[in-house]
mmCIF file of C-alpha atoms in Angstrom:
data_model
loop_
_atom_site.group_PDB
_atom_site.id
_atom_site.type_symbol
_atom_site.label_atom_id
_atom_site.label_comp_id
_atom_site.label_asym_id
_atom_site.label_seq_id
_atom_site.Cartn_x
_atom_site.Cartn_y
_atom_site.Cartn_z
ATOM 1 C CA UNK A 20 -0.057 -10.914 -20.965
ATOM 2 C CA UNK A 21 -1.376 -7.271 -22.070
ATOM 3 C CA UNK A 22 -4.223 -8.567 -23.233
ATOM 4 C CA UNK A 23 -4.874 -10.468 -19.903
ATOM 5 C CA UNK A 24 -3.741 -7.197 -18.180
ATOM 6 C CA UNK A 25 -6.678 -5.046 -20.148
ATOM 7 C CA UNK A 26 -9.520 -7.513 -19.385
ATOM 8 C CA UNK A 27 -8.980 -7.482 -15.602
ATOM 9 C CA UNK A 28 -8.429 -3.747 -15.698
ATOM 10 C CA UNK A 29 -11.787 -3.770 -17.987
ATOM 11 C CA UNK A 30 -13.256 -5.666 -15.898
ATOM 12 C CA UNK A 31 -12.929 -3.919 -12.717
ATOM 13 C CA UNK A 32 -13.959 -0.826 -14.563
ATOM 14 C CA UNK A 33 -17.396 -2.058 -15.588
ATOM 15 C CA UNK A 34 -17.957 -2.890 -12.129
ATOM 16 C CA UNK A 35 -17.088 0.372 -11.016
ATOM 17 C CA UNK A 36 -19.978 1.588 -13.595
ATOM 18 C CA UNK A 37 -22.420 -0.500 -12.408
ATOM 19 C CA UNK A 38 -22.123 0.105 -8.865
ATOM 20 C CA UNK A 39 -21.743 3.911 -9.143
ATOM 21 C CA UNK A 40 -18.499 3.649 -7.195
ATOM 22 C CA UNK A 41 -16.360 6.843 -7.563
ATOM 23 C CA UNK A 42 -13.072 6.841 -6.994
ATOM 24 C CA UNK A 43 -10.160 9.256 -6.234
ATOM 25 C CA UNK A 44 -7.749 7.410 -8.852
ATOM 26 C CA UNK A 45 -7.947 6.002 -12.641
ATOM 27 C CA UNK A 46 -7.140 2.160 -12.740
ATOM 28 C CA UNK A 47 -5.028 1.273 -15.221
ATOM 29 C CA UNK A 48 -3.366 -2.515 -15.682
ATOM 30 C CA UNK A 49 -4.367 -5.364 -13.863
ATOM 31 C CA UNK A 50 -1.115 -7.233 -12.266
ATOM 32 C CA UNK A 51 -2.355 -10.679 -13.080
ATOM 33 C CA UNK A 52 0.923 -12.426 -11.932
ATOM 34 C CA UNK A 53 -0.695 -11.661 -8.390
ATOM 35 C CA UNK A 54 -4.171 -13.340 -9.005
ATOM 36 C CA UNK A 55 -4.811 -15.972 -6.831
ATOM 37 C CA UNK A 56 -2.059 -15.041 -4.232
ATOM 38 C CA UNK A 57 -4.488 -13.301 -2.104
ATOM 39 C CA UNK A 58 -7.657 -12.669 -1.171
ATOM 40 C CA UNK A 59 -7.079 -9.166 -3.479
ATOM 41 C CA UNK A 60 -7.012 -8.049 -6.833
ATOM 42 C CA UNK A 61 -3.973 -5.682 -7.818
ATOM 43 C CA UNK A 62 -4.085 -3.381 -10.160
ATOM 44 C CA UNK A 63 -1.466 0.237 -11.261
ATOM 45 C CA UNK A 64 -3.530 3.340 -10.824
ATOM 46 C CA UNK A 65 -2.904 7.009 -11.268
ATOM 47 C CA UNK A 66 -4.164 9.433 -8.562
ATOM 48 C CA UNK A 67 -6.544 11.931 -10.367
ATOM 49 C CA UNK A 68 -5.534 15.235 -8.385
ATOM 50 C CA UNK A 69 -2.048 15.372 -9.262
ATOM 51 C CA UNK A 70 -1.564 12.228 -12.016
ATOM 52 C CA UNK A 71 1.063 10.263 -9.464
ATOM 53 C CA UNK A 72 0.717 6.420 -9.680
ATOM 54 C CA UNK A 73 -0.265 4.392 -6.953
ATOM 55 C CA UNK A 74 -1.316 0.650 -6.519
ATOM 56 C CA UNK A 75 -4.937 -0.310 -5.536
ATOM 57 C CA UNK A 76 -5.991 -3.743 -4.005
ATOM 58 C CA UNK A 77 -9.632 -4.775 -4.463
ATOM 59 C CA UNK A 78 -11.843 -7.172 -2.872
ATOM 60 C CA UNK A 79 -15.392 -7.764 -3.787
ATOM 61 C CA UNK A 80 -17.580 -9.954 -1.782
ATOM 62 C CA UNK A 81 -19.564 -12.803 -3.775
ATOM 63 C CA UNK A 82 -21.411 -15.855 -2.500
ATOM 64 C CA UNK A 83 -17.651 -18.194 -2.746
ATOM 65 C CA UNK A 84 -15.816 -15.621 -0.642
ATOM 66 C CA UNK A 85 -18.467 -13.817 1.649
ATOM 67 C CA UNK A 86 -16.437 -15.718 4.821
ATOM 68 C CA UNK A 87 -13.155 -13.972 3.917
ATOM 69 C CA UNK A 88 -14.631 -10.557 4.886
ATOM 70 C CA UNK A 89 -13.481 -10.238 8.149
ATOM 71 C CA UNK A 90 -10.006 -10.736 6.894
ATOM 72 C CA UNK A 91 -10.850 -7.476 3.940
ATOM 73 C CA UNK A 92 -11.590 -5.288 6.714
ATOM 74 C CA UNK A 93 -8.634 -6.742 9.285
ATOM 75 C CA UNK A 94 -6.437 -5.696 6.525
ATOM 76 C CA UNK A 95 -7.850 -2.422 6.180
ATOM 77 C CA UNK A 96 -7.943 -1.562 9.806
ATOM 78 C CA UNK A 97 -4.336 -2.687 10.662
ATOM 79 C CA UNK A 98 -2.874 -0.813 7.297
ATOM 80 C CA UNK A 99 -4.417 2.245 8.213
ATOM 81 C CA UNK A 100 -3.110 2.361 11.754
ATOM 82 C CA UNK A 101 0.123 0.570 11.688
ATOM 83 C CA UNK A 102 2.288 3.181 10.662
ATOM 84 C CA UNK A 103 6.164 2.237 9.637
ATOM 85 C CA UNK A 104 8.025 2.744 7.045
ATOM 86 C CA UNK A 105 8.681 -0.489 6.143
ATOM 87 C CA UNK A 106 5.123 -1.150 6.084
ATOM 88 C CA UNK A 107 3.046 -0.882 2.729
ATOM 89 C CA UNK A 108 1.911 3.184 2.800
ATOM 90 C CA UNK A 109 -1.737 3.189 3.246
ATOM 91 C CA UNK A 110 -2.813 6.960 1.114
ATOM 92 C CA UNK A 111 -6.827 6.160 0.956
ATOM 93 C CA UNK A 112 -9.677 4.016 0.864
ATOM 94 C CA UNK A 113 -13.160 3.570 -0.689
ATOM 95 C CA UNK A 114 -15.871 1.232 0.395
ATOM 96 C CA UNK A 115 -19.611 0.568 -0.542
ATOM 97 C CA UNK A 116 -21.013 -2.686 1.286
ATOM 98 C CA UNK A 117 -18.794 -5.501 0.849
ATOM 99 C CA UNK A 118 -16.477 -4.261 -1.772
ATOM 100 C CA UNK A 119 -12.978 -2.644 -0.873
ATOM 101 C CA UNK A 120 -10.582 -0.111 -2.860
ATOM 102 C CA UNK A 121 -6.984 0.507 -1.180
ATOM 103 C CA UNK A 122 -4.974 3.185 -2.414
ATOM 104 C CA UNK A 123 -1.209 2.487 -1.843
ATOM 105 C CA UNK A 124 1.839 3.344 -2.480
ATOM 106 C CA UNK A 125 3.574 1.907 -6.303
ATOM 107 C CA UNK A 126 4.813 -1.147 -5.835
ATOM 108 C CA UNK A 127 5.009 -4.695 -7.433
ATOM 109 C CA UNK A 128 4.908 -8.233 -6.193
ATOM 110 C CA UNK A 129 8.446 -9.487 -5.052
ATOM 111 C CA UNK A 130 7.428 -12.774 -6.557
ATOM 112 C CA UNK A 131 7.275 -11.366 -10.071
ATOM 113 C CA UNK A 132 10.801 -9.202 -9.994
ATOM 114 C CA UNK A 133 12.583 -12.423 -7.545
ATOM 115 C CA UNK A 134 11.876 -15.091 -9.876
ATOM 116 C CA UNK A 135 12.707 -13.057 -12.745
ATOM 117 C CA UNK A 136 16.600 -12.875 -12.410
ATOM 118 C CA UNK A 137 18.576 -14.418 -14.915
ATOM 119 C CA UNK A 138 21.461 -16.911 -13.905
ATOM 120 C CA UNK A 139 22.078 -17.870 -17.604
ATOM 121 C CA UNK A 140 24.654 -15.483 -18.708
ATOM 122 C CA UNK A 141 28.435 -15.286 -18.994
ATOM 123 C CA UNK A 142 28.193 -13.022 -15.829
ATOM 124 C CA UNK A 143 25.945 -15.426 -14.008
ATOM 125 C CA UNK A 144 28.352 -15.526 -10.804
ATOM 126 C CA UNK A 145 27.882 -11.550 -10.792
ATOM 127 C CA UNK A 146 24.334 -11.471 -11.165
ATOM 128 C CA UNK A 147 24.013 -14.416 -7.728
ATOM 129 C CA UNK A 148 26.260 -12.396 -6.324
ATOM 130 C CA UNK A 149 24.514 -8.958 -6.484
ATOM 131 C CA UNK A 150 21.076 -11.083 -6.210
ATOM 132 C CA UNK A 151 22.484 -12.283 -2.821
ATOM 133 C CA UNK A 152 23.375 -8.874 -1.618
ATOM 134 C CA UNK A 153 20.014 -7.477 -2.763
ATOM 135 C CA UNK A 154 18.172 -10.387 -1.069
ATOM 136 C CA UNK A 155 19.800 -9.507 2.309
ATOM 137 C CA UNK A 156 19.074 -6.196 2.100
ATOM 138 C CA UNK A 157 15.261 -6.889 1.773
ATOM 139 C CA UNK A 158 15.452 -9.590 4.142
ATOM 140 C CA UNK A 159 16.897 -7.023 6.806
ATOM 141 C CA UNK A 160 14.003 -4.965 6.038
ATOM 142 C CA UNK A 161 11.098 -7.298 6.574
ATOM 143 C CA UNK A 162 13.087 -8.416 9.767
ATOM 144 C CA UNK A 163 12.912 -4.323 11.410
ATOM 145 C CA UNK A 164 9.028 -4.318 10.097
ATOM 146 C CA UNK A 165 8.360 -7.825 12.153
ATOM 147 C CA UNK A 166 10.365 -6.962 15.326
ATOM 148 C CA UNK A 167 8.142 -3.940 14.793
ATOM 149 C CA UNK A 168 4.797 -5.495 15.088
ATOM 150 C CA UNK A 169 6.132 -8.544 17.636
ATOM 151 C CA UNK A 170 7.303 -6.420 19.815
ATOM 152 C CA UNK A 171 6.279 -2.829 19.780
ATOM 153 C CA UNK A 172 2.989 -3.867 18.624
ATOM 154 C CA UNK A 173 2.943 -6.624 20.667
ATOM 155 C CA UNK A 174 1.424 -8.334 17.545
ATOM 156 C CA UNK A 175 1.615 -11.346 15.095
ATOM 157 C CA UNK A 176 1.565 -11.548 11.433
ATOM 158 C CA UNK A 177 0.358 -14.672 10.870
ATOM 159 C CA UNK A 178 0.602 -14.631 7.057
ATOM 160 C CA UNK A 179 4.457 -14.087 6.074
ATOM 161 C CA UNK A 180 5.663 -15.085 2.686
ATOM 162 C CA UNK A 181 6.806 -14.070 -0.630
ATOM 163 C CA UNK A 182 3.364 -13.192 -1.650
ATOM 164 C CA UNK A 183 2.713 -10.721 1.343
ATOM 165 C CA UNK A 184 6.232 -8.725 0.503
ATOM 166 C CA UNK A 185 5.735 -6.099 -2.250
ATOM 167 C CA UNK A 186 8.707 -3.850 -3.727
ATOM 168 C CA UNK A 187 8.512 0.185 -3.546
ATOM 169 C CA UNK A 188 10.014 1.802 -7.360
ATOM 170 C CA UNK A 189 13.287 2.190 -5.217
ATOM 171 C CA UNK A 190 13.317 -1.466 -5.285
ATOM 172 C CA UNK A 191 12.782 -1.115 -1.395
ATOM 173 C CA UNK A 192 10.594 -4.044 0.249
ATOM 174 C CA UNK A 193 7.525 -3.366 1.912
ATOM 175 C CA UNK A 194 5.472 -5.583 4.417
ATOM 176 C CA UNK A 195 2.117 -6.283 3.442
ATOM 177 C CA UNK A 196 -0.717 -9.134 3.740
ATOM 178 C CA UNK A 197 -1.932 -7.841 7.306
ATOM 179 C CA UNK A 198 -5.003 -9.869 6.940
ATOM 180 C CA UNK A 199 -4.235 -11.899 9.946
ATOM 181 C CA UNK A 200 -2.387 -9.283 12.088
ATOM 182 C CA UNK A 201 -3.655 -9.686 15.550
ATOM 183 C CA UNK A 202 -2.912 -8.571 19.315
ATOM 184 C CA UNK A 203 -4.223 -10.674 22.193
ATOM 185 C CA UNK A 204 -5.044 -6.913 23.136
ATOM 186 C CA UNK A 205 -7.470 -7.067 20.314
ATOM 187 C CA UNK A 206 -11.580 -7.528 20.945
ATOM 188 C CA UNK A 207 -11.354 -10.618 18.797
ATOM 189 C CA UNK A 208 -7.973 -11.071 17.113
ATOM 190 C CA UNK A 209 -8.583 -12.742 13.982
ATOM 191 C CA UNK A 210 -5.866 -15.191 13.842
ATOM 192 C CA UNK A 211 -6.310 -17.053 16.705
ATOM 193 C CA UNK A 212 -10.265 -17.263 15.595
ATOM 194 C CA UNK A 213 -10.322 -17.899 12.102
ATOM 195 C CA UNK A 214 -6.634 -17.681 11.046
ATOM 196 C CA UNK A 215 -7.251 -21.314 9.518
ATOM 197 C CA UNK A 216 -9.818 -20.137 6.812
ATOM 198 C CA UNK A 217 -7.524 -17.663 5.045
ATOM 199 C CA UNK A 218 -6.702 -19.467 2.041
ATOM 200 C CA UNK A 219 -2.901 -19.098 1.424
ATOM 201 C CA UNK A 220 -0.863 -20.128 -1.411
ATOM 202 C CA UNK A 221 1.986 -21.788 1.153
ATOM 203 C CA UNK A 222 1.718 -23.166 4.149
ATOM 204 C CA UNK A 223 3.570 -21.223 6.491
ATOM 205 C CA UNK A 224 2.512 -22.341 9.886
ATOM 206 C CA UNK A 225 4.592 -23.150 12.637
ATOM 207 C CA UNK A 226 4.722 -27.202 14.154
ATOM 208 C CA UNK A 227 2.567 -25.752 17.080
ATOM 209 C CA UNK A 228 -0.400 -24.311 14.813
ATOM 210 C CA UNK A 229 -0.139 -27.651 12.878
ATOM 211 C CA UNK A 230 -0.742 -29.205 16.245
ATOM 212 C CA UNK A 231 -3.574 -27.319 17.958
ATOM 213 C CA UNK A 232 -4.711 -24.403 15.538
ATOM 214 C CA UNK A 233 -3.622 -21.099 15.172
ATOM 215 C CA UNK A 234 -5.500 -20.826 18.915
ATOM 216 C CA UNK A 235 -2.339 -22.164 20.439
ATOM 217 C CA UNK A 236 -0.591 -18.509 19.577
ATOM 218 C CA UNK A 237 -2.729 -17.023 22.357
ATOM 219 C CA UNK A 238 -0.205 -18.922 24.811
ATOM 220 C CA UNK A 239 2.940 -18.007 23.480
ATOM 221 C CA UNK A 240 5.017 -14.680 23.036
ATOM 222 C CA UNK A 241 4.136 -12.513 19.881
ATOM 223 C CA UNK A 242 5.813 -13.900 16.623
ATOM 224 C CA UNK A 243 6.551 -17.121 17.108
ATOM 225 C CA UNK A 244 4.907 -17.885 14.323
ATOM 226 C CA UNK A 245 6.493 -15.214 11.942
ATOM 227 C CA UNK A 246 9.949 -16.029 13.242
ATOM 228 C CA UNK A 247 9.023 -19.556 11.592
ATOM 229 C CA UNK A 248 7.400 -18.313 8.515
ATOM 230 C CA UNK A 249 10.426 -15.955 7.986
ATOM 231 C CA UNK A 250 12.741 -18.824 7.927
ATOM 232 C CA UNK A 251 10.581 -20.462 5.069
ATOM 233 C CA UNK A 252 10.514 -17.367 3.771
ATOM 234 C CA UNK A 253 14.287 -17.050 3.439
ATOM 235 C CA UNK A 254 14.510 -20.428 2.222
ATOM 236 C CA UNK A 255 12.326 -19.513 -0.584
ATOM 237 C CA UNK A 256 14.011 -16.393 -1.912
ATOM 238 C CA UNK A 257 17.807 -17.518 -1.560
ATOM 239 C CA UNK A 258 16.867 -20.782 -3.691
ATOM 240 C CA UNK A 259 13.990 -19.511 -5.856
ATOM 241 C CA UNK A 260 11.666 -21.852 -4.633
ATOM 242 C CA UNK A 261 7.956 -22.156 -4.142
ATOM 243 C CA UNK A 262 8.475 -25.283 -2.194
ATOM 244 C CA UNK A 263 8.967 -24.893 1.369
ATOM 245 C CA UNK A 264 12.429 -26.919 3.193
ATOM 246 C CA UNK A 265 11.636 -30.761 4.400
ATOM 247 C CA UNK A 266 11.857 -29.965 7.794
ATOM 248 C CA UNK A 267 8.452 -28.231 7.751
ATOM 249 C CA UNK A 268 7.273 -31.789 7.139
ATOM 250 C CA UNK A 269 6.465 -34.139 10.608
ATOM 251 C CA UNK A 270 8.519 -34.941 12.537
ATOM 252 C CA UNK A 271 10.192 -31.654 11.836
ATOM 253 C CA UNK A 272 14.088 -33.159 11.821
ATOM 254 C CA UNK A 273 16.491 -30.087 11.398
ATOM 255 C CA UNK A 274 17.878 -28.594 8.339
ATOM 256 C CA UNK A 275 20.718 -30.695 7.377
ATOM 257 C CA UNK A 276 23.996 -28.878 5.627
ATOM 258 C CA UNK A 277 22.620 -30.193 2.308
ATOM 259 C CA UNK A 278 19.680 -28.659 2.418
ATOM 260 C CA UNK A 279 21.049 -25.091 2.546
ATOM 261 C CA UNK A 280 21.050 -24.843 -1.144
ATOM 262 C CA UNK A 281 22.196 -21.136 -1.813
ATOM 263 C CA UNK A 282 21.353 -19.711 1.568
ATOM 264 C CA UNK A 283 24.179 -17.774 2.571
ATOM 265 C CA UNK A 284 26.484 -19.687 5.127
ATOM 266 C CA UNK A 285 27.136 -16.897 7.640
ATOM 267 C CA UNK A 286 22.806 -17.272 8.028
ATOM 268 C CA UNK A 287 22.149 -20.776 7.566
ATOM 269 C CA UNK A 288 22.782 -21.616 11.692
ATOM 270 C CA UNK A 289 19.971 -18.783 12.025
ATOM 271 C CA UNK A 290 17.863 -20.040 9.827
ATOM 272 C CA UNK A 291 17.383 -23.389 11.745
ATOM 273 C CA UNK A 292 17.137 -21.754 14.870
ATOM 274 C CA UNK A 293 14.305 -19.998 12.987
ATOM 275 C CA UNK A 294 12.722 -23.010 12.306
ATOM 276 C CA UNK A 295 12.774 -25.285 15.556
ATOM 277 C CA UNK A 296 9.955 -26.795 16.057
ATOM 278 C CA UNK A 297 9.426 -25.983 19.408
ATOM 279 C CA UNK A 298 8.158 -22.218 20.329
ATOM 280 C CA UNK A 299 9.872 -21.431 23.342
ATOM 281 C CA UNK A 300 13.234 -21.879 21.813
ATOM 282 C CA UNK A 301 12.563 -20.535 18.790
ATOM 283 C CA UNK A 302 15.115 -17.792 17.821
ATOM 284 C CA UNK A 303 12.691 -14.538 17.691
ATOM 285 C CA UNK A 304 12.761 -11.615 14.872
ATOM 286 C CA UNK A 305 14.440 -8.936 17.289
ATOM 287 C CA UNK A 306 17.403 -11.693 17.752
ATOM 288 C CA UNK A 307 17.704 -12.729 14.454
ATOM 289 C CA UNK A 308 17.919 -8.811 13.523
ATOM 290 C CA UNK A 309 20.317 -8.176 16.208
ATOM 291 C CA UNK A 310 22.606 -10.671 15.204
ATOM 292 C CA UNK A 311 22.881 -9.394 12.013
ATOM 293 C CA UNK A 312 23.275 -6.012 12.859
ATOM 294 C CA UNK A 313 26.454 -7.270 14.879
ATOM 295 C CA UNK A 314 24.760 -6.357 18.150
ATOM 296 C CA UNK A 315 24.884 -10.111 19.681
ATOM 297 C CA UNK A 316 27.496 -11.214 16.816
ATOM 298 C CA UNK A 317 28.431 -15.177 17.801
ATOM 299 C CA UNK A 318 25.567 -16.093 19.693
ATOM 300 C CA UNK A 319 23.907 -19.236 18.486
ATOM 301 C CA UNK A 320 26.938 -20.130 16.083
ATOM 302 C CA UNK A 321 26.241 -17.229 13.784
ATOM 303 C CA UNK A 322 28.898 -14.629 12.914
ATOM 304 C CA UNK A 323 26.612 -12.112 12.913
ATOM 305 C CA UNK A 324 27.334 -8.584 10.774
ATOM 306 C CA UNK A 325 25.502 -10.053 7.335
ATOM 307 C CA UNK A 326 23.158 -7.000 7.981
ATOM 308 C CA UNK A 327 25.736 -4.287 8.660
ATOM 309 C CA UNK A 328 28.240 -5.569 6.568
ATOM 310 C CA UNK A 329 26.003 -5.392 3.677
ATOM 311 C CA UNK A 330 26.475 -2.884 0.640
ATOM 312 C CA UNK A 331 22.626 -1.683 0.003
ATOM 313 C CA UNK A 332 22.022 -1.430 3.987
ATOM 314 C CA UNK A 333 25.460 0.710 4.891
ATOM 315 C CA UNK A 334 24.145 3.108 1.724
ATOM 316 C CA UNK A 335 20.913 3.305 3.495
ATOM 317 C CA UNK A 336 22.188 3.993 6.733
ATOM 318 C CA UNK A 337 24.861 6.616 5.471
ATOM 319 C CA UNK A 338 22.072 8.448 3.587
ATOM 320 C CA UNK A 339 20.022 8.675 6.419
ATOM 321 C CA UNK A 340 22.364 10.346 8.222
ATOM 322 C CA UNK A 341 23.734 12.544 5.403
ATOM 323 C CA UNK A 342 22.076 16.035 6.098
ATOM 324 C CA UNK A 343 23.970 15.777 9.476
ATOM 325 C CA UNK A 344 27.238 14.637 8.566
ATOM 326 C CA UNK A 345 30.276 16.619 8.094
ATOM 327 C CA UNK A 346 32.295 17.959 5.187
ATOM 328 C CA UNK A 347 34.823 15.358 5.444
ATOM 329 C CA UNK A 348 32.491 12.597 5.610
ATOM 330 C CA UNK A 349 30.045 13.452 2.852
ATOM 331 C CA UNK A 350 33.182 13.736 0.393
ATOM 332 C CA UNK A 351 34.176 10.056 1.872
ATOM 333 C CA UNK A 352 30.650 8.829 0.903
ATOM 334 C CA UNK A 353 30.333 10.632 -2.086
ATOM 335 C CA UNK A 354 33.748 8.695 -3.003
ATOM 336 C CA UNK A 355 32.403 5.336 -2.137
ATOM 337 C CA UNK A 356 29.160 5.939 -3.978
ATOM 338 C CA UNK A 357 30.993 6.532 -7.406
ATOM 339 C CA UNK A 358 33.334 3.787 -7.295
ATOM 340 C CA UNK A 359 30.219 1.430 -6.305
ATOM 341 C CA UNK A 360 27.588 2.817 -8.505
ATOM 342 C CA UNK A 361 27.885 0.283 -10.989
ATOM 343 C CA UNK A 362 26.524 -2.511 -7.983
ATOM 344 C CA UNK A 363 23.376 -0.668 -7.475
ATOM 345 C CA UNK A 364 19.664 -1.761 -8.763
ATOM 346 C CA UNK A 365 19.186 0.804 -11.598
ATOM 347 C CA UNK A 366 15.934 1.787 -9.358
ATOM 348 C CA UNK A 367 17.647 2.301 -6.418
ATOM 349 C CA UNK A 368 19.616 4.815 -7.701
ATOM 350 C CA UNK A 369 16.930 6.786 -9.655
ATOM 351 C CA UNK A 370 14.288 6.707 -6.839
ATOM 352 C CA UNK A 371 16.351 6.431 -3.884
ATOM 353 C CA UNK A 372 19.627 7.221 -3.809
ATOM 354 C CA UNK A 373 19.637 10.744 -5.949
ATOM 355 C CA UNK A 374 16.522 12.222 -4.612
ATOM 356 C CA UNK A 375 17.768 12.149 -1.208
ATOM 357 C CA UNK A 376 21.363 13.435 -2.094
ATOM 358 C CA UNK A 377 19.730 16.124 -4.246
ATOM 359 C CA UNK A 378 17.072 17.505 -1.553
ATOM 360 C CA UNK A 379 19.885 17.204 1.320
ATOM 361 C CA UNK A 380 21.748 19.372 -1.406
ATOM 362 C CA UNK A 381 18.891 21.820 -1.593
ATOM 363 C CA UNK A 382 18.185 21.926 2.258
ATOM 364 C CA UNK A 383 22.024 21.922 3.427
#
């Protein structure tokens, strides 16, 4: 794997030699468990001002992939204006012709970290258990980022699923693959004109785009096709699958209890209303989000509260609003955070959790 790592990072140096490219950062490793998921190559680079490491996606136009250039510079556009924090952090760009450097935040593929947990211990039940919880978390992230762009942007995806999720070094997981991200507002939104020719490693689109092409979007609200794709998405990271549920198959018959495999119970009635087949009453990404923040708790046969109820996103929530709480209530969550310390992602703590307490600490 090194080796495979040092020829694609050799690689992409040579090319940067010949084309007299210069660039603000130093590539180092190429992550080659992301080649062929996109239409980019990843690699870990280190920024040369002040030696902090960032990611870098590269796309180089040849004669095979010349037609996926409008979706190169779709990405580009949309990640340098869409601004969020649950959004891959656009820091800088570099282009000559056809060829494309981004400059991003760290992060990794959740593919590679998902499918790396190990059930096969003595402590397996633990491990599902704390996979679960971590799983939800992320999940309740990518729900805020789509409700973001469906509604405030007025926007679609178009290309959810576990390759276009990436994780920060807090473990925190960002929304990327904006290829396809398109208004009707736009000049000439890109997935209702050539959404079809991205190549994509799953097919994620929704009974109506199977139908009558990703054209048919134009008609309906924003994100009716990434409320769908988000329920294939959740069926693929409870179960650790790259296989998407049966009912994506014609003639689209519902989710059946056996089916639900390990997604958690309390979200398995959402999840189907995720995937009807039919737009209109297709549960959206606000409601699915609201429901699990407890805000319409029992509507369509859902508890609600999986969100709010959940460890990693009341930690979140409380350290947001640290600097600002009182005596009494910092000591409370100071409490809670040592007796539960042992449940957090090692990389939570170090890049998340402490930071923040220490520079409320220094500003408070």
């Amino acid at each position: 794997m090194d080796l495979l790592r040092n020829l694609g990072s050799a690689a992409a140096s040579s090319l940067l030699q010949k084309s007299g490219i210069t660039l603000p950062y130093s590539l180092g490793s190429k992550v080659t468990e992301y080649d062929g998921k996109s239409i980019w190559n990843l690699y870990d680079a280190t920024k040369k001002d002040d030696s902090s490491v960032v990611s870098v996606f590269h796309f180089d136009a040849s004669a095979s992939n010349r037609h996926l250039v409008p979706f190169a510079k779709n990405a580009l556009k949309k990640l340098r204006t869409t601004r969020h924090p649950d959004i891959l952090k656009f820091l800088d760009v570099v282009e000559q012709g056809d060829s494309i450097w981004i400059m991003t935040e760290r992060i990794r593929p959740l593919r590679s970290v998902l499918f790396s947990w190990d059930n096969g211990t003595a402590k397996a039940k633990e491990k599902n258990k704390a996979r679960e919880e971590w799983t939800i978390w992320g999940l309740h992230r990518v729900a805020i980022s789509l409700a973001f762009l469906n509604d405030t942007c007025a926007s679609s995806h178009g290309n959810i699923s576990i390759d276009s999720i990436f994780l920060s070094p807090s473990g925190e997981w960002r929304l990327g693959g904006l290829e396809t991200l398109s208004s009707t507002k736009d000049e000439n939104p890109i997935l209702f004109t050539i959404g079809q020719q991205l190549p994509r490693p799953l097919d994620v689109s929704s009974p109506e785009v199977k139908k009558s092409g990703w054209n048919a979007l134009k008609e309906s609200p924003s994100g009716v096709c990434d409320a769908y794709a988000l329920g294939i998405l959740m069926h693929c990271v409870f179960n650790l699958t790259n296989e998407p549920p049966q009912t994506v198959h014609p003639p689209h018959s519902a989710p059946t209890a056996s089916s639900r495999g390990s997604i958690p119970t309390e979200i398995f009635p959402l999840f189907k209303k995720l995937l009807n087949p039919s737009a209109k009453p297709r549960l959206s990404c606000q409601a699915f989000l609201d429901i699990g923040m407890g805000v319409k708790a029992g509507v369509d046969g859902a508890p609600g509260r999986f969100f709010v109820d959940n460890h990693l996103v009341k930690v979140c929530s409380q350290l947001e609003g640290f600097p600002l709480a009182s005596d009494g209530e910092k000591l409370e969550f100071l409490k809670t955070l040592k007796e539960s310390a042992s449940s957090f992602p090692p990389e939570f703590a170090i890049h998340r959790l402490i930071p923040a307490l220490i520079a409320s600490f220094e500003h408070g």
